[in-house]
Amino acid sequence: MTSNLAIFASGGGSNAEAIIEYFKNSDLGNVALIVTNNENAKVIDRAQNHEIPFYILEAGELEEGEFSDVLIAMEIDFVVLAGFLKKIPQDILAAYPQKIVNIHPALLPNYGGKGMYGKNVHEAVKAAGDTESGITIHYVNENYDEGQVIVQQKVSLAPTDDALEIANKVLALEHEFYPKTIASLLS
Ligand SMILES: Nc1nc2c(c(=O)[nH]1)N[C@@H](CN(C=O)c1ccc(C(=O)N[C@@H](CCC(=O)O)C(=O)O)cc1)CN2
Ligand SMILES: NCC(=O)N[C@@H]1O[C@H](COP(=O)([O-])[O-])[C@@H](O)[C@H]1O
């Protein structure tokens, strides 16, 4: 059985595209929908380029607690967060138990929670002088970054690495591991 995936993204969408490309060669999953809260997100261009339907959330729409009806009506089986910057509400959590995953660009529980997204994470890692960073792929629960960890991967950092270089090292891990980790959860 092929699972229909919905990817939620708020920005550039490079992880979304890596997932789209991966599942073009796999019967395990099919990216059926891209959801964003940002009408200017580059992920929309990526969806259009791959002829994948996209949905732009209105301000406050997610918080109304009815978007799960849209996902169910579109026969979505699995939800992937990839740089999505809003909290997934209870109606979606209840509709998709153990079927919503997220990727965080750090080694949770470090550098997680409200405000910890994008470059904020890498700047904090740099400021702390850490010698390694990495990714955490986890199930999504009601709080930011507190769901059950599925996998973590580490990357070493040089003292000369700035926040952008850390971001690039982490993003490369994301593109390598997120698609195949999702696939392992579908089979
Ligand atoms: N119910 C859940 N929803 C989401 C989770 C989660 O674990 N449970 N993960 C996030 C992704 N994320 C980290 O991986 C994350 C995203 C955004 C924030 C944050 O502080 N957001 C700001 C708003 C930012 C904006 O609108 O520009 C905020 O809430 O004030 C923290 C962590 C996705 N959803
Ligand atoms: N806390 C959530 C968070 O910071 N997510 C991060 O946003 C980036 C999105 O990049 P992309 O749009 O190119 O996939 C990724 O690095 C992802 O880990």
PDB file of C-alpha atoms in Angstrom, residues 66-149:
ATOM      1  CA  GLU A  66     -10.687  21.960  11.457  1.00  0.00           C
ATOM      2  CA  PHE A  67      -7.727  21.432   9.128  1.00  0.00           C
ATOM      3  CA  SER A  68      -7.652  17.744  10.002  1.00  0.00           C
ATOM      4  CA  ASP A  69     -10.893  17.488   7.986  1.00  0.00           C
ATOM      5  CA  VAL A  70      -9.020  18.737   4.905  1.00  0.00           C
ATOM      6  CA  LEU A  71      -6.226  16.203   5.373  1.00  0.00           C
ATOM      7  CA  ILE A  72      -8.693  13.347   5.856  1.00  0.00           C
ATOM      8  CA  ALA A  73     -10.766  14.441   2.841  1.00  0.00           C
ATOM      9  CA  MET A  74      -7.558  14.350   0.761  1.00  0.00           C
ATOM     10  CA  GLU A  75      -6.856  10.819   2.041  1.00  0.00           C
ATOM     11  CA  ILE A  76      -3.584  11.820   3.673  1.00  0.00           C
ATOM     12  CA  ASP A  77      -2.049   8.940   5.635  1.00  0.00           C
ATOM     13  CA  PHE A  78       1.086  10.532   7.103  1.00  0.00           C
ATOM     14  CA  VAL A  79       2.177  14.063   7.980  1.00  0.00           C
ATOM     15  CA  VAL A  80       5.758  15.321   7.614  1.00  0.00           C
ATOM     16  CA  LEU A  81       6.900  18.625   9.120  1.00  0.00           C
ATOM     17  CA  ALA A  82       9.909  20.083   7.301  1.00  0.00           C
ATOM     18  CA  GLY A  83      10.723  23.589   8.464  1.00  0.00           C
ATOM     19  CA  PHE A  84       7.156  24.325   9.545  1.00  0.00           C
ATOM     20  CA  LEU A  85       7.053  27.135  12.082  1.00  0.00           C
ATOM     21  CA  LYS A  86       3.576  26.855  13.601  1.00  0.00           C
ATOM     22  CA  LYS A  87       2.309  24.502  16.307  1.00  0.00           C
ATOM     23  CA  ILE A  88       0.339  21.498  15.027  1.00  0.00           C
ATOM     24  CA  PRO A  89      -2.994  21.610  16.860  1.00  0.00           C
ATOM     25  CA  GLN A  90      -4.794  18.907  18.770  1.00  0.00           C
ATOM     26  CA  ASP A  91      -7.254  17.968  16.004  1.00  0.00           C
ATOM     27  CA  ILE A  92      -4.426  16.936  13.681  1.00  0.00           C
ATOM     28  CA  LEU A  93      -2.507  15.205  16.480  1.00  0.00           C
ATOM     29  CA  ALA A  94      -5.633  13.176  17.322  1.00  0.00           C
ATOM     30  CA  ALA A  95      -6.346  12.308  13.687  1.00  0.00           C
ATOM     31  CA  TYR A  96      -2.791  11.089  13.035  1.00  0.00           C
ATOM     32  CA  PRO A  97      -1.458   9.251  16.127  1.00  0.00           C
ATOM     33  CA  GLN A  98       2.184   8.203  15.624  1.00  0.00           C
ATOM     34  CA  LYS A  99       1.859   9.444  12.051  1.00  0.00           C
ATOM     35  CA  ILE A 100       3.289  12.948  12.318  1.00  0.00           C
ATOM     36  CA  VAL A 101       7.065  13.462  12.280  1.00  0.00           C
ATOM     37  CA  ASN A 102       9.359  16.466  12.444  1.00  0.00           C
ATOM     38  CA  ILE A 103      13.019  17.151  11.822  1.00  0.00           C
ATOM     39  CA  HIS A 104      14.853  19.452  14.203  1.00  0.00           C
ATOM     40  CA  PRO A 105      18.269  20.863  13.241  1.00  0.00           C
ATOM     41  CA  ALA A 106      19.956  20.042  16.540  1.00  0.00           C
ATOM     42  CA  LEU A 107      20.538  17.197  19.012  1.00  0.00           C
ATOM     43  CA  LEU A 108      17.405  17.409  21.206  1.00  0.00           C
ATOM     44  CA  PRO A 109      16.748  17.960  24.032  1.00  0.00           C
ATOM     45  CA  ASN A 110      19.399  20.615  23.503  1.00  0.00           C
ATOM     46  CA  TYR A 111      18.396  23.704  21.540  1.00  0.00           C
ATOM     47  CA  GLY A 112      14.694  22.904  21.312  1.00  0.00           C
ATOM     48  CA  GLY A 113      11.432  24.598  22.194  1.00  0.00           C
ATOM     49  CA  LYS A 114       9.754  27.911  21.442  1.00  0.00           C
ATOM     50  CA  GLY A 115      11.974  30.262  19.446  1.00  0.00           C
ATOM     51  CA  MET A 116      14.392  27.503  18.474  1.00  0.00           C
ATOM     52  CA  TYR A 117      14.087  27.288  14.708  1.00  0.00           C
ATOM     53  CA  GLY A 118      16.251  27.965  11.689  1.00  0.00           C
ATOM     54  CA  LYS A 119      19.317  30.092  12.229  1.00  0.00           C
ATOM     55  CA  ASN A 120      18.408  30.699  15.879  1.00  0.00           C
ATOM     56  CA  VAL A 121      19.398  27.091  16.571  1.00  0.00           C
ATOM     57  CA  HIS A 122      22.753  27.248  14.797  1.00  0.00           C
ATOM     58  CA  GLU A 123      23.629  30.612  16.353  1.00  0.00           C
ATOM     59  CA  ALA A 124      22.991  29.103  19.809  1.00  0.00           C
ATOM     60  CA  VAL A 125      25.185  26.082  19.012  1.00  0.00           C
ATOM     61  CA  LYS A 126      27.946  28.412  17.817  1.00  0.00           C
ATOM     62  CA  ALA A 127      27.642  30.634  20.884  1.00  0.00           C
ATOM     63  CA  ALA A 128      27.938  27.588  23.127  1.00  0.00           C
ATOM     64  CA  GLY A 129      31.156  26.540  21.417  1.00  0.00           C
ATOM     65  CA  ASP A 130      29.902  23.004  20.787  1.00  0.00           C
ATOM     66  CA  THR A 131      32.205  20.643  18.891  1.00  0.00           C
ATOM     67  CA  GLU A 132      29.291  18.744  17.337  1.00  0.00           C
ATOM     68  CA  SER A 133      25.738  19.322  16.183  1.00  0.00           C
ATOM     69  CA  GLY A 134      23.282  17.193  14.273  1.00  0.00           C
ATOM     70  CA  ILE A 135      19.652  16.338  13.577  1.00  0.00           C
ATOM     71  CA  THR A 136      16.774  14.853  15.487  1.00  0.00           C
ATOM     72  CA  ILE A 137      13.834  13.184  13.751  1.00  0.00           C
ATOM     73  CA  HIS A 138      10.961  12.697  16.157  1.00  0.00           C
ATOM     74  CA  TYR A 139       7.257  12.015  16.453  1.00  0.00           C
ATOM     75  CA  VAL A 140       5.222  15.142  17.058  1.00  0.00           C
ATOM     76  CA  ASN A 141       3.262  15.670  20.262  1.00  0.00           C
ATOM     77  CA  GLU A 142       1.469  18.703  21.693  1.00  0.00           C
ATOM     78  CA  ASN A 143       4.656  20.522  22.670  1.00  0.00           C
ATOM     79  CA  TYR A 144       7.493  21.774  20.486  1.00  0.00           C
ATOM     80  CA  ASP A 145      10.326  19.217  20.134  1.00  0.00           C
ATOM     81  CA  GLU A 146       9.238  16.910  22.983  1.00  0.00           C
ATOM     82  CA  GLY A 147       7.943  13.925  20.992  1.00  0.00           C
ATOM     83  CA  GLN A 148       9.535  10.462  21.006  1.00  0.00           C
ATOM     84  CA  VAL A 149      12.907  10.540  19.254  1.00  0.00           C
TER      85      VAL A 149
END
